[in-house]
Coordinates of C-alpha atoms in Angstrom, one line a residue:
M671 CA 4.5 15.7 12.3
T672 CA 8.1 15.1 11.6
N673 CA 9.3 16.4 8.3
L674 CA 11.0 13.5 7.3
L675 CA 11.1 14.4 3.7
S676 CA 13.5 17.1 4.5
T677 CA 16.2 14.8 5.5
V678 CA 16.6 13.4 1.7
T679 CA 19.7 14.4 -0.2
Q680 CA 19.2 16.8 -3.2
P681 CA 19.5 15.6 -6.8
V682 CA 22.3 15.8 -9.1
T683 CA 21.9 18.6 -11.8
P684 CA 23.3 18.3 -15.3
D685 CA 25.8 21.1 -14.5
T686 CA 27.2 19.0 -11.4
A687 CA 26.9 15.5 -12.5
S688 CA 29.7 13.2 -12.4
A689 CA 30.0 9.5 -13.8
P690 CA 26.6 8.2 -12.6
T691 CA 26.5 5.1 -10.3
F692 CA 24.1 2.2 -10.0
A693 CA 23.3 0.4 -6.7
V694 CA 21.4 -3.0 -6.1
I695 CA 19.7 -3.2 -2.7
S696 CA 18.5 -6.5 -1.6
G697 CA 15.4 -7.6 0.2
A698 CA 17.6 -8.2 3.4
Q699 CA 18.9 -4.6 3.3
V700 CA 15.3 -3.1 2.7
Q701 CA 14.1 -5.1 5.8
Q702 CA 17.1 -3.9 7.9
A703 CA 16.3 -0.3 6.6
L704 CA 12.6 -0.5 7.6
D705 CA 12.4 -2.9 10.4
G706 CA 10.9 -1.4 13.6
R707 CA 10.2 2.0 12.2
E708 CA 6.7 1.7 11.8
K709 CA 5.8 5.0 13.1
E710 CA 8.4 6.8 11.1
I711 CA 7.2 5.2 7.9
V712 CA 3.6 6.2 8.6
E713 CA 4.8 9.8 9.0
L714 CA 6.7 9.5 5.8
V715 CA 3.4 8.3 4.1
E716 CA 1.4 10.9 5.5
A717 CA 3.9 13.7 4.2
T718 CA 3.8 12.0 0.8
Y719 CA 0.0 12.0 0.6
R720 CA 0.1 15.6 1.6
L721 CA 2.6 16.2 -1.3
H722 CA 0.5 14.5 -3.8
G723 CA -2.6 16.2 -2.6
A724 CA -0.9 19.5 -3.0
G725 CA 0.1 18.6 -6.7
D726 CA 3.6 18.3 -6.0
S727 CA 3.8 14.9 -7.8
V728 CA 3.1 13.2 -11.1
N729 CA 1.4 9.9 -10.8
P730 CA 0.2 8.5 -14.0
P731 CA -2.2 5.4 -14.4
S732 CA -0.8 2.2 -13.7
Y733 CA -0.3 0.0 -16.7
F734 CA -1.4 -3.6 -16.7
L735 CA 0.4 -6.5 -18.4
R736 CA -2.2 -9.4 -18.6
F737 CA -1.7 -12.8 -20.2
P738 CA -4.4 -14.6 -22.2
D739 CA -3.0 -18.0 -21.2
R740 CA -2.7 -17.0 -17.5
P741 CA -5.9 -14.9 -16.7
T742 CA -5.3 -14.5 -13.1
A743 CA -1.7 -13.3 -13.3
R744 CA -0.6 -9.6 -14.1
I745 CA 2.5 -7.5 -14.0
I746 CA 1.9 -3.9 -13.3
A747 CA 4.0 -0.9 -13.9
L748 CA 3.7 2.1 -11.5
P749 CA 5.8 5.1 -12.9
A750 CA 5.8 8.2 -10.7
S751 CA 7.6 11.3 -9.8
I752 CA 7.4 13.0 -6.2
G753 CA 8.7 16.5 -5.5
G754 CA 9.4 18.3 -2.4
S755 CA 12.7 17.6 -0.7
V756 CA 12.5 13.9 -1.7
H757 CA 12.7 14.8 -5.5
V758 CA 13.1 11.5 -7.2
D759 CA 11.5 9.8 -10.1
G760 CA 11.0 6.1 -10.8
L761 CA 9.2 3.0 -11.6
K762 CA 7.7 0.0 -9.7
W763 CA 7.4 -3.1 -11.5
I764 CA 5.3 -5.5 -9.6
S765 CA 3.8 -8.8 -10.5
S766 CA 0.8 -10.6 -8.9
F767 CA 0.7 -14.5 -9.7
P768 CA -2.0 -16.0 -7.3
D769 CA -0.9 -19.5 -8.2
N770 CA 2.5 -19.1 -6.5
V771 CA 0.8 -19.7 -3.2
R772 CA 0.3 -23.3 -4.1
A773 CA 3.8 -23.7 -4.8
G774 CA 4.9 -22.0 -1.4
L775 CA 6.0 -18.8 -2.9
P776 CA 4.5 -15.3 -2.1
R777 CA 2.0 -14.1 -4.7
A778 CA 3.7 -10.8 -5.5
S779 CA 7.3 -9.9 -6.4
A780 CA 8.7 -6.7 -7.4
V781 CA 11.5 -4.4 -8.1
L782 CA 11.7 -0.4 -7.8
I783 CA 13.9 1.7 -10.0
L784 CA 15.0 5.1 -8.8
N785 CA 15.9 7.8 -11.2
D786 CA 17.9 10.9 -10.5
P787 CA 15.6 13.9 -11.6
G788 CA 18.5 15.8 -12.8
T789 CA 20.0 13.6 -15.2
G790 CA 17.4 10.9 -15.8
Y791 CA 19.9 8.2 -15.0
P792 CA 18.6 5.3 -12.9
F793 CA 20.7 5.2 -9.7
A794 CA 19.4 2.1 -7.9
C795 CA 17.3 -1.0 -8.1
L796 CA 15.7 -2.2 -5.0
E797 CA 13.9 -5.6 -4.0
S798 CA 10.5 -4.0 -3.7
S799 CA 7.9 -6.7 -2.5
I800 CA 8.8 -5.6 1.1
I801 CA 8.6 -1.7 0.2
S802 CA 5.2 -2.5 -1.4
A803 CA 4.0 -4.2 1.6
T804 CA 5.3 -1.6 3.8
R805 CA 3.8 1.4 2.0
T806 CA 0.5 -0.6 1.6
A807 CA 0.5 -1.3 5.4
A808 CA 1.5 2.2 6.4
S809 CA -1.1 3.7 4.3
A810 CA -3.8 1.4 6.0
A811 CA -2.4 2.4 9.4
L812 CA -2.6 5.9 8.6
A813 CA -6.2 5.7 7.3
A814 CA -7.3 3.8 10.4
D815 CA -6.0 6.5 12.6
W816 CA -7.4 9.5 10.8
L817 CA -10.8 7.8 9.9
S818 CA -11.4 6.8 13.5
R819 CA -10.7 10.3 14.9
S820 CA -14.4 11.1 14.4
R821 CA -15.6 7.9 15.4
P822 CA -15.3 5.4 18.5
R823 CA -11.9 3.8 18.1
P824 CA -12.1 0.2 17.1
S825 CA -11.1 -2.5 19.6
R826 CA -11.9 -5.6 17.7
V827 CA -10.0 -6.2 14.4
G828 CA -10.7 -8.9 11.9
F829 CA -8.4 -10.0 9.0
F830 CA -10.1 -11.4 5.8
G831 CA -7.1 -12.9 4.0
T832 CA -4.1 -13.8 6.0
G833 CA -1.0 -13.3 3.5
L834 CA 2.0 -11.1 3.6
I835 CA -0.2 -7.8 3.3
A836 CA -2.4 -8.8 6.4
R837 CA 0.7 -9.5 8.5
Y838 CA 2.3 -6.2 7.5
I839 CA -0.9 -4.3 8.4
H840 CA -1.0 -5.9 11.7
T841 CA 2.6 -5.2 12.2
F842 CA 1.9 -1.4 11.3
L843 CA -1.0 -1.1 13.5
A844 CA 0.7 -2.6 16.4
G845 CA 3.6 -0.5 15.7
T846 CA 1.7 2.7 15.8
G847 CA 0.1 1.9 19.1
W848 CA -3.1 0.1 18.3
T849 CA -4.3 -2.4 20.8
F850 CA -7.2 -4.9 20.5
D851 CA -9.3 -6.8 22.6
T852 CA -10.0 -9.5 20.0
I853 CA -8.5 -10.4 16.7
G854 CA -10.6 -12.2 14.3
V855 CA -9.2 -14.3 11.4
H856 CA -10.6 -15.7 8.2
D857 CA -9.0 -17.2 5.2
L858 CA -10.3 -19.7 2.6
D859 CA -6.9 -21.6 3.1
A860 CA -6.9 -23.1 6.7
D861 CA -3.3 -23.4 6.7
S862 CA -2.8 -19.6 5.8
A863 CA -5.2 -19.0 8.8
A864 CA -3.1 -21.2 11.1
G865 CA 0.1 -19.5 10.1
F866 CA -1.4 -16.0 10.6
C867 CA -2.3 -17.2 14.1
G868 CA 1.3 -18.5 14.7
Y869 CA 2.6 -15.0 13.7
L870 CA 0.2 -13.2 16.2
R871 CA 1.5 -15.6 18.9
Q872 CA 5.1 -14.8 17.8
R873 CA 4.2 -11.0 18.2
G874 CA 3.1 -11.6 21.8
T875 CA -0.6 -10.4 21.2
T876 CA -2.6 -10.3 24.2
A877 CA -5.8 -10.1 22.3
D878 CA -8.1 -13.1 22.1
V879 CA -7.7 -14.7 18.7
T880 CA -10.5 -16.5 17.0
V881 CA -10.5 -18.1 13.6
H882 CA -13.9 -17.6 12.0
D883 CA -15.4 -20.2 9.5
S884 CA -17.1 -17.7 7.5
A885 CA -16.8 -14.1 6.4
E886 CA -20.1 -13.2 7.7
D887 CA -19.2 -14.2 11.3
L888 CA -15.8 -12.3 11.0
I889 CA -17.6 -9.1 9.8
R890 CA -20.2 -9.1 12.3
A891 CA -17.6 -9.8 15.2
C892 CA -15.4 -6.7 14.4
D893 CA -15.4 -3.0 14.2
L894 CA -12.3 -2.9 12.2
V895 CA -12.4 -5.0 9.2
V896 CA -9.2 -5.6 7.0
F897 CA -9.8 -7.0 3.4
A898 CA -6.3 -8.3 2.1
T899 CA -7.4 -10.9 -0.3
V900 CA -6.7 -11.8 -4.1
A901 CA -10.1 -11.5 -5.0
G902 CA -10.8 -10.5 -8.6
E903 CA -14.3 -9.8 -8.3
P904 CA -16.8 -8.8 -5.4
H905 CA -17.9 -11.7 -3.1
V906 CA -19.3 -9.9 -0.1
T907 CA -22.5 -8.7 -1.2
D908 CA -24.9 -8.1 1.9
P909 CA -24.8 -4.6 3.2
S910 CA -26.7 -6.0 6.5
L911 CA -23.3 -7.5 7.5
F912 CA -21.9 -3.9 8.0
A913 CA -25.1 -2.8 10.1
H914 CA -22.9 -2.1 13.3
N915 CA -21.0 0.5 11.1
P916 CA -17.5 -0.8 11.1
L917 CA -14.3 0.8 9.7
V918 CA -13.2 -1.1 6.7
L919 CA -9.9 -1.2 5.2
H920 CA -10.6 -2.5 1.7
V921 CA -6.9 -2.9 0.8
S922 CA -7.5 -5.7 -1.9
L923 CA -10.2 -3.4 -3.6
R924 CA -12.4 -6.0 -5.2
D925 CA -14.2 -7.6 -2.4
L926 CA -17.2 -5.5 -1.7
A927 CA -20.1 -5.3 -4.1
P928 CA -21.6 -2.0 -5.1
E929 CA -24.6 -2.6 -2.7
V930 CA -22.1 -2.6 0.3
L931 CA -20.5 0.8 -0.9
M932 CA -23.7 2.4 -1.6
A933 CA -24.6 2.0 1.9
S934 CA -21.4 3.2 3.3
A935 CA -19.2 6.4 3.5
N936 CA -16.4 5.9 1.0
F937 CA -12.9 7.4 1.1
V938 CA -10.0 6.4 -1.4
D939 CA -6.5 7.6 -1.8
D940 CA -6.9 9.1 -5.3
V941 CA -10.2 9.3 -7.0
E942 CA -9.0 8.9 -10.5
H943 CA -6.8 5.9 -9.8
C944 CA -9.2 4.1 -7.7
L945 CA -12.2 4.3 -10.0
K946 CA -10.8 2.2 -12.8
A947 CA -9.5 -1.6 -13.3
G948 CA -12.7 -3.2 -12.2
T949 CA -12.3 -2.2 -8.4
S950 CA -15.5 -2.1 -6.2
P951 CA -15.3 1.7 -6.5
H952 CA -15.2 1.5 -10.3
L953 CA -18.1 -0.9 -10.3
T954 CA -20.1 1.2 -8.3
E955 CA -19.7 4.2 -10.3
Q956 CA -20.7 2.1 -13.4
R957 CA -23.8 1.1 -11.4
T958 CA -24.9 4.4 -10.2
G959 CA -23.6 6.5 -13.1
N960 CA -22.0 8.9 -10.9
R961 CA -19.5 9.5 -8.2
D962 CA -21.7 10.8 -5.2
F963 CA -21.1 7.7 -3.3
L964 CA -17.5 9.0 -2.5
N965 CA -17.1 11.1 0.5
G966 CA -13.5 12.3 -0.2
T967 CA -9.9 11.3 -0.2
L968 CA -7.8 10.6 2.9
N969 CA -5.9 13.9 2.0
D970 CA -9.4 15.6 2.5
V971 CA -9.7 14.0 5.9
M972 CA -6.2 15.0 6.9
L973 CA -7.0 18.6 5.9
G974 CA -10.2 18.7 7.6
R975 CA -12.2 19.0 4.3
A976 CA -14.1 15.6 5.2
A977 CA -14.7 13.4 8.2
A978 CA -15.8 9.8 8.7
P979 CA -19.4 9.6 10.1
P980 CA -20.0 7.6 13.0
D981 CA -23.4 6.4 12.0
R982 CA -22.6 4.6 8.9
P983 CA -20.1 1.9 7.7
V984 CA -17.0 3.7 6.6
V985 CA -14.8 2.1 3.7
F986 CA -11.3 3.1 2.7
S987 CA -10.2 1.8 -0.6
P988 CA -6.5 2.7 -1.5
F989 CA -5.4 2.0 -5.0
G990 CA -1.8 2.3 -4.0
L991 CA 0.1 5.2 -5.6
G992 CA 3.5 4.9 -7.0
V993 CA 4.6 8.1 -5.2
L994 CA 4.5 6.2 -1.9
D995 CA 6.7 3.4 -3.4
L996 CA 9.3 6.1 -4.3
A997 CA 9.2 7.8 -0.9
V998 CA 9.8 4.5 0.9
G999 CA 12.4 3.3 -1.5
K1000 CA 14.3 6.7 -1.4
Y1001 CA 14.3 6.4 2.5
V1002 CA 15.6 2.8 2.2
Y1003 CA 18.4 4.1 -0.3
D1004 CA 19.3 6.9 1.9
E1005 CA 19.4 4.7 5.1
T1006 CA 21.5 2.1 3.4
A1007 CA 24.0 4.8 2.0
R1008 CA 24.1 6.3 5.4
A1009 CA 25.1 3.1 7.1
G1010 CA 27.7 2.8 4.2
N1011 CA 26.2 -0.6 2.9
L1012 CA 25.5 0.5 -0.9
R1013 CA 26.5 -2.2 -3.3
L1014 CA 27.6 -0.4 -6.3
I1015 CA 27.9 -2.1 -9.7
D1016 CA 31.1 -1.3 -11.2
N1017 CA 30.9 0.2 -14.8
F1018 CA 27.1 -0.5 -15.0
F1019 CA 26.9 2.5 -17.4
H1020 CA 29.4 2.1 -20.3
D1021 CA 30.6 4.3 -23.0
L1022 CA 29.6 7.5 -21.6
R1023 CA 31.5 9.8 -23.9
R1024 CA 29.3 11.3 -26.5
Y1025 CA 31.6 10.8 -29.4
G1026 CA 33.5 7.7 -28.2

């Protein structure tokens, strides 16, 4: 695996600090830095998971801002710090407003703040909906690879939910060498399903694409199932739908009833983060009173401490770690700086002299 983390610049220390600068990186610049680099970003995400698994990170619980008058909406703060050669602190501030979709806007919007670990000064603000989708998709593609190494490699993929995240996950699967005989599509919104099919045609897929009228048909027809919905509570409750032992990327975290998880092998990205906030694994823990249904983390699989069984459904439920946003965001910052395209805000920090 390429050691991408070693390419990142070292932080400023208080002894060597000069007047701090502050850059703003737009979504277009983020896209330019990441476009076509799926393999590189998956390697970066893998390296970050290994750093996190080794304890070289700080990733406290996410903080949820909810609204009594807007119960479906939330804004989440993900503070984090990652060590290694990345060595950066920061915060992702991401909103989820599902009603945006009806107005033609994406559900999620976000910014990422990067802080210098030597001085604490923030040095960049990045548009982060693309970064968030990228790290989510890279994590899903990484999990699909590792969790299929001890099982037959899937050839029939199905997407339940066809928004931005589904599109990015397909892009990362294709960009890391996955090919499929068939692609199944299901969405409660017919226009969204049609739009996703249009994206697949633009990508030039050679797979047979089928729009399924029901979730049941989609699940039964696929051996790799991607859940990328905005579901707030479980709506897939029948374990028999998974009797053919598919690999399930449960990215949206709240689609599957505890009965489904109890009949499956379960892997998460981080146990403590995933088993909270009403996720399906959290509900399963509450139902069973223990965590015995968990088989391990993705890092356990990468280290050879756990493996996905071939004779059971396998579910990967990633909560999404702030350290991944930091690693991808710092990568974007460095690439933008190398290209000479940083947009610095003049005099963003003012009155830096202690006594005036």
